[in-house]
mmCIF file of C-alpha atoms in Angstrom:
data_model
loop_
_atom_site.group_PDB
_atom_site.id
_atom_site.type_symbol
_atom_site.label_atom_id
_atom_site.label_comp_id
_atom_site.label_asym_id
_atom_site.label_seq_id
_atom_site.Cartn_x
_atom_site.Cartn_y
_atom_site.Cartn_z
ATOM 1 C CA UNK A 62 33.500 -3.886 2.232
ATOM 2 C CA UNK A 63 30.872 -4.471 -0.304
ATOM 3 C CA UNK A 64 32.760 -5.172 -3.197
ATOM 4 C CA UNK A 65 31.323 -8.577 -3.696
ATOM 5 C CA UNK A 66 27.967 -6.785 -2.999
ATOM 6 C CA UNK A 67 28.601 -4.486 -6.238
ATOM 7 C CA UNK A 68 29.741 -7.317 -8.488
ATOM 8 C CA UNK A 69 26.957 -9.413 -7.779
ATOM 9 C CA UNK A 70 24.403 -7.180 -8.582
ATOM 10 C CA UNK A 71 26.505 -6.493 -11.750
ATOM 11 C CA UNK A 72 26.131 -10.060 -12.782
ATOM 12 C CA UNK A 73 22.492 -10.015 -11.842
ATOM 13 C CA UNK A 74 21.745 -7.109 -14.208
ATOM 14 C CA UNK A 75 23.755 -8.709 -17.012
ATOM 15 C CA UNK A 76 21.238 -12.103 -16.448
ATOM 16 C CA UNK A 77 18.051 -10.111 -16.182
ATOM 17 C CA UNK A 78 18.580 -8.172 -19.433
ATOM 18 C CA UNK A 79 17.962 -11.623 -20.945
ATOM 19 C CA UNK A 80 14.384 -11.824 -19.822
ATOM 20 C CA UNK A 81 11.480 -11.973 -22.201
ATOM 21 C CA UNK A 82 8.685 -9.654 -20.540
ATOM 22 C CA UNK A 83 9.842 -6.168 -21.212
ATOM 23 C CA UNK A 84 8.496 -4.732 -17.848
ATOM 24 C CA UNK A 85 10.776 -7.424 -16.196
ATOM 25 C CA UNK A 86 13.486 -6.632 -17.972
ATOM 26 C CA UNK A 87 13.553 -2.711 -17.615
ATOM 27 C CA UNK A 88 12.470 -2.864 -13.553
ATOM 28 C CA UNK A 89 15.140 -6.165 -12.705
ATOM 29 C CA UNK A 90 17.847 -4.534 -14.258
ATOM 30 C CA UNK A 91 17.894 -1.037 -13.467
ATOM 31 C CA UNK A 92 17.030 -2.399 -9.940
ATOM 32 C CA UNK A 93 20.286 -4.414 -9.845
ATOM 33 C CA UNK A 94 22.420 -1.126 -11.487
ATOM 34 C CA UNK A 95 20.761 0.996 -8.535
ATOM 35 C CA UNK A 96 22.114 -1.435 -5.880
ATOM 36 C CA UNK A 97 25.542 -1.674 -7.304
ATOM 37 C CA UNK A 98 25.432 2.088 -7.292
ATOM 38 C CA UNK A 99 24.258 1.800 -3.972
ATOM 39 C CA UNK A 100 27.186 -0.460 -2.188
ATOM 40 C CA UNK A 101 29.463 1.140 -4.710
ATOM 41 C CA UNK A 102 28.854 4.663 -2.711
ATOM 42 C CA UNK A 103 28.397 2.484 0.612
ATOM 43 C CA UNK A 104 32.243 1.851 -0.076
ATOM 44 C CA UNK A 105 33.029 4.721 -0.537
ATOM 45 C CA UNK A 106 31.823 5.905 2.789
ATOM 46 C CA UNK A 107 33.517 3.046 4.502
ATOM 47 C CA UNK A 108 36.548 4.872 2.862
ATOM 48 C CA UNK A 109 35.871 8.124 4.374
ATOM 49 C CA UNK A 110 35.196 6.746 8.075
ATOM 50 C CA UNK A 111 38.216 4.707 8.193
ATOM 51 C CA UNK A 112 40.328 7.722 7.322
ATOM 52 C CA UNK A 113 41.176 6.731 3.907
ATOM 53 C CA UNK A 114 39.880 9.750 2.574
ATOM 54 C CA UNK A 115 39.780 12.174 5.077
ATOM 55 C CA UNK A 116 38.107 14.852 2.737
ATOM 56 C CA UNK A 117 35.181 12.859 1.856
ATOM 57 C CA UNK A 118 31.963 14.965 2.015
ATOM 58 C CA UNK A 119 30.284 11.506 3.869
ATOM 59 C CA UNK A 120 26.808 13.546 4.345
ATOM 60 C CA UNK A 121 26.539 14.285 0.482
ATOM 61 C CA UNK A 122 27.849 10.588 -0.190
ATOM 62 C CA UNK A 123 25.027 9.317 2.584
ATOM 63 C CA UNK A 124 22.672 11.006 0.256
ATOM 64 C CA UNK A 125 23.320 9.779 -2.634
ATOM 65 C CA UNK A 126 23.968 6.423 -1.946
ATOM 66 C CA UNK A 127 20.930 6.383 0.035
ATOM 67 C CA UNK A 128 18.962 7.819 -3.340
ATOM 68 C CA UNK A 129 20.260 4.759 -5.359
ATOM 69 C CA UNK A 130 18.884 2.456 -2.695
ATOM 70 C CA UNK A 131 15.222 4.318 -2.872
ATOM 71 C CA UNK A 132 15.075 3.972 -6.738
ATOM 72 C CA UNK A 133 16.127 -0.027 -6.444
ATOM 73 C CA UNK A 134 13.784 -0.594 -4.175
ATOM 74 C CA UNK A 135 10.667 1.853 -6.274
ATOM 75 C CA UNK A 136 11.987 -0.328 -8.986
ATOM 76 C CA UNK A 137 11.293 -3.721 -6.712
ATOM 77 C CA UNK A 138 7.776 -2.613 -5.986
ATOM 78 C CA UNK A 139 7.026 -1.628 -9.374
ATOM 79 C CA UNK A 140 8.010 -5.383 -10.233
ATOM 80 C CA UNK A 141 5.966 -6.536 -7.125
ATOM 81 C CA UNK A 142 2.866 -4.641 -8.959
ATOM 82 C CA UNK A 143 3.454 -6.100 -12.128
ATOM 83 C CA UNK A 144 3.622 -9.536 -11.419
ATOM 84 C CA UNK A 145 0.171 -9.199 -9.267
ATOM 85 C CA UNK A 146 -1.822 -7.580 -11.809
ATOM 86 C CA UNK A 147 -1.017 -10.234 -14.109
ATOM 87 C CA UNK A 148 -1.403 -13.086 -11.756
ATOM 88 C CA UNK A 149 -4.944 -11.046 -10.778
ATOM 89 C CA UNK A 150 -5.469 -11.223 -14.503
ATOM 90 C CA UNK A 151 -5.023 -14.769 -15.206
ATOM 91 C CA UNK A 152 -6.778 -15.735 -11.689
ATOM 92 C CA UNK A 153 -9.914 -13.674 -13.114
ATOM 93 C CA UNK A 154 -9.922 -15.046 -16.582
ATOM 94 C CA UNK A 155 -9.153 -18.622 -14.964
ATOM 95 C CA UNK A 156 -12.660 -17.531 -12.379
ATOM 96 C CA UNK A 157 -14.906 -16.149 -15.106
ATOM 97 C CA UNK A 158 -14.005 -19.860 -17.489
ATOM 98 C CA UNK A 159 -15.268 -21.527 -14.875
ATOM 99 C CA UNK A 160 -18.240 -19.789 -13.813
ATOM 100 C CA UNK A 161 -19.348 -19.604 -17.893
ATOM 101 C CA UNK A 162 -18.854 -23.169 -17.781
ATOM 102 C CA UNK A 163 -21.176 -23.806 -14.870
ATOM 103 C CA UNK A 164 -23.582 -21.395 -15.596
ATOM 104 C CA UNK A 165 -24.699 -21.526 -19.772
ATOM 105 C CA UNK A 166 -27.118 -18.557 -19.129
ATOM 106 C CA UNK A 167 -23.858 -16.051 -18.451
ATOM 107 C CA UNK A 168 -23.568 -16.720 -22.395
ATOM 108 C CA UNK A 169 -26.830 -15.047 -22.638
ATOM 109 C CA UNK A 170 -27.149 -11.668 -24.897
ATOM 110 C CA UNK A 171 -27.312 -9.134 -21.938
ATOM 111 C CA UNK A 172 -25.512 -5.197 -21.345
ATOM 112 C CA UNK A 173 -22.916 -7.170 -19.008
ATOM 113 C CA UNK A 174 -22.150 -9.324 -21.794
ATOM 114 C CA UNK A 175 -21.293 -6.466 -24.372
ATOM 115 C CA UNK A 176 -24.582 -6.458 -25.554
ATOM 116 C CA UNK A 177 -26.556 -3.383 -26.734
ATOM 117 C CA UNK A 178 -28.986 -2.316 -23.924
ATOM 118 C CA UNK A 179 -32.840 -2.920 -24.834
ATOM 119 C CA UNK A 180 -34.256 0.788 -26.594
ATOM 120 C CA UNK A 181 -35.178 3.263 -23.952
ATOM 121 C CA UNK A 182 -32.945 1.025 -20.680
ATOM 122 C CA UNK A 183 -29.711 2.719 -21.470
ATOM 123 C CA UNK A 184 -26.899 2.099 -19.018
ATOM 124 C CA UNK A 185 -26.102 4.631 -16.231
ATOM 125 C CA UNK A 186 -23.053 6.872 -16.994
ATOM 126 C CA UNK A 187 -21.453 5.751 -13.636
ATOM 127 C CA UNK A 188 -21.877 2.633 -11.632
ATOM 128 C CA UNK A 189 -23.919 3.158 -8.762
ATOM 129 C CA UNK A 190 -21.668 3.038 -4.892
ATOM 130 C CA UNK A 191 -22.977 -0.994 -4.255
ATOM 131 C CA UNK A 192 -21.690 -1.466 -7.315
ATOM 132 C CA UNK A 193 -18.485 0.024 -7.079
ATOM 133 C CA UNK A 194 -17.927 -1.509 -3.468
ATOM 134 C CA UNK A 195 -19.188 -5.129 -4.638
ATOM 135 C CA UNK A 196 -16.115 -4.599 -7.764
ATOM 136 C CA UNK A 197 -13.400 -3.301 -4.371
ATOM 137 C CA UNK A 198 -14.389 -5.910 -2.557
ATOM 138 C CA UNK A 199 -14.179 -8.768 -5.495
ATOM 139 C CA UNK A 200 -10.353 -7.152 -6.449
ATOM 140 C CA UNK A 201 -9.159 -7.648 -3.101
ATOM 141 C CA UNK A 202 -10.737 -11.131 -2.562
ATOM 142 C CA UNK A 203 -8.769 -12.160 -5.490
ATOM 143 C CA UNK A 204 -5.634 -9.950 -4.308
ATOM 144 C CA UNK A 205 -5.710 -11.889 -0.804
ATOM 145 C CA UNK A 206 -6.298 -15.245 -2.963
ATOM 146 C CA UNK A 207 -3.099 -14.236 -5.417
ATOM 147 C CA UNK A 208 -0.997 -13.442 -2.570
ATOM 148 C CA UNK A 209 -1.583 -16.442 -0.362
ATOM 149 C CA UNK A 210 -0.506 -18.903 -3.439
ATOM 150 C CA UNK A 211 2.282 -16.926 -3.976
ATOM 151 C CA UNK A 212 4.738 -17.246 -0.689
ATOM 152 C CA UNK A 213 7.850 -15.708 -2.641
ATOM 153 C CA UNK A 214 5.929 -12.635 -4.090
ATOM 154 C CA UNK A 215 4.174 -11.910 -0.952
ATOM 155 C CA UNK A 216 7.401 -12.118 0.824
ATOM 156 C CA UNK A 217 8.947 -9.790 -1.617
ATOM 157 C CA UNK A 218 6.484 -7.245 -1.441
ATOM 158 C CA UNK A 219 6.747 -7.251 2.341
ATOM 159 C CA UNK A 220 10.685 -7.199 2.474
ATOM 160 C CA UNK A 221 10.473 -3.970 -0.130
ATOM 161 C CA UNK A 222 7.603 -2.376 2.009
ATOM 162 C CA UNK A 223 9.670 -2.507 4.770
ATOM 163 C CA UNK A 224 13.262 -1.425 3.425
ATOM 164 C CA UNK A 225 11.121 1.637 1.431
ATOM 165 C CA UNK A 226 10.961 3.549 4.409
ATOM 166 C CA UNK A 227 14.460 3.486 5.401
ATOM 167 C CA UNK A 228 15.616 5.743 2.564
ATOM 168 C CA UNK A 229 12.675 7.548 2.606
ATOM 169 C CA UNK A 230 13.092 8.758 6.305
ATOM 170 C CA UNK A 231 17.071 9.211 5.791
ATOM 171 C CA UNK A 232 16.585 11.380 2.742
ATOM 172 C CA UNK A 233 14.295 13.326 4.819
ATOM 173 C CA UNK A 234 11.296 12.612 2.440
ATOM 174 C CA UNK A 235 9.177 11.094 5.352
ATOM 175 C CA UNK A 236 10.575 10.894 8.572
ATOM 176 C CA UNK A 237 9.753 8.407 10.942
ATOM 177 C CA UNK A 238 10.712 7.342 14.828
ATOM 178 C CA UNK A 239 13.983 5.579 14.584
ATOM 179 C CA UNK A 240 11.963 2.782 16.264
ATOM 180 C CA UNK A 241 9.718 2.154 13.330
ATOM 181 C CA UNK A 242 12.543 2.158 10.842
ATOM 182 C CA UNK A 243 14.430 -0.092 13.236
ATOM 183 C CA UNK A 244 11.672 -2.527 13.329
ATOM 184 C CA UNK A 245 11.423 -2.540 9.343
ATOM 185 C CA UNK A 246 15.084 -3.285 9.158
ATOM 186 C CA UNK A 247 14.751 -5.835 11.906
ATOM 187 C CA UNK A 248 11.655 -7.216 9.731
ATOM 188 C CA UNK A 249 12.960 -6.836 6.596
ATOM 189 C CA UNK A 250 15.963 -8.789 7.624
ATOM 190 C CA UNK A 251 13.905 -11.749 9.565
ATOM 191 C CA UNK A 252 12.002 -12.264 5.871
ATOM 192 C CA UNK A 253 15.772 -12.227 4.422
ATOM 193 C CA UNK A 254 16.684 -14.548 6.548
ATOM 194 C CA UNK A 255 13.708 -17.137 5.615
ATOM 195 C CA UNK A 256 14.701 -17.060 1.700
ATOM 196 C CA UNK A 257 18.102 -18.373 2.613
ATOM 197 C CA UNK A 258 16.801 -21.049 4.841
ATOM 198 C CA UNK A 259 13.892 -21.657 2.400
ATOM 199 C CA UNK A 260 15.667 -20.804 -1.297
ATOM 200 C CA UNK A 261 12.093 -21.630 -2.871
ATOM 201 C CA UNK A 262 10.725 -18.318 -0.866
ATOM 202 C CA UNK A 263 13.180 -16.155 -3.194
ATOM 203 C CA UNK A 264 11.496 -14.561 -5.662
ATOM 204 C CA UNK A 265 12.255 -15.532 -9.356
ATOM 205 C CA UNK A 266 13.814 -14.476 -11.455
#
């Protein structure tokens, strides 16, 4: 049974609706009301196998519990997002500090600076394709940076990517070989594993 399941994620919602970013707030709590939803209709279907209740429907209650588990774990990766774009944020303010304070000249009047372009050198409407890949390439060097000094959001986003697809293929919205959703489980439970032998790897809050 997953009673205890249920009430913990309960409590968990009641503790997150305390937080102070909004965005937190909303994605941490619904998340936790989506997984006691989930184990709620898990025990239900535990109910139904064991003969309990023998009329149980347990294909429409495999659904549904199964569409509770999909929107916690949308909800997890929408968190996951979050928290990177503002780490991405504060590791490119933190970069561009630095780099004005080693380099006076990047205070100079200039179009890149916000400055009006000389008459008759107006800007292109759309960056040119070097410049666009140079920007890609920059975002993900400080995506790989964010990620690496971040073990318990990195960890996060992995256990989520993995557990995503289970729903996904059981609700039919993209099937898969049950040997690739067996090896995200078995992943998805290895990186599980490492947050209870490592508690600092659990993402907070």
């Amino acid at each position: 049974m997953r009673l205890g399941n249920s009430a913990e994620a309960l409590e968990a919602a009641k503790r997150a609706v305390h937080l102070s970013d909004c965005v937190l707030r909303l994605c941490i709590t619904v998340a936790h009301l989506n997984r006691a939803m989930y184990f709620a209709c898990d025990n239900v279907l535990w109910a139904g196998k064991t003969g309990l209740l023998p009329q149980l429907d347990q294909n429409k209650w495999s659904q549904r519990s199964f569409r509770y588990y999909l929107f916690a774990l949308i909800l997890n990766l929408t968190r996951d997002a979050y928290e990177i774009r503002l780490l991405m944020e504060r590791e490119s303010r933190s970069i561009s500090a630095k780099g004005s304070l080693a380099s006076p000249s990047a205070l100079s009047p200039g179009p890149e600076n916000g400055e009006f372009s000389p008459p008759g050198l107006s800007a292109p409407p759309f960056p040119a394709v070097p410049v666009l890949t140079a920007r890609l390439q920059r975002q993900l060097r400080l995506l790989v940076s964010v990620l690496r000094s971040n073990p318990p959001l990195l960890l996060d986003l992995l256990k989520n990517l993995c557990d995503v697809f289970i729903p996904l293929d059981k609700l039919g919205l993209y099937p898969t070989s049950p040997g690739f959703v067996g090896a995200c489980g078995l992943t998805s439970s290895i990186l599980s594993i490492l947050t209870i032998l490592y508690p600092w790897l659990k993402l907070k809050p």
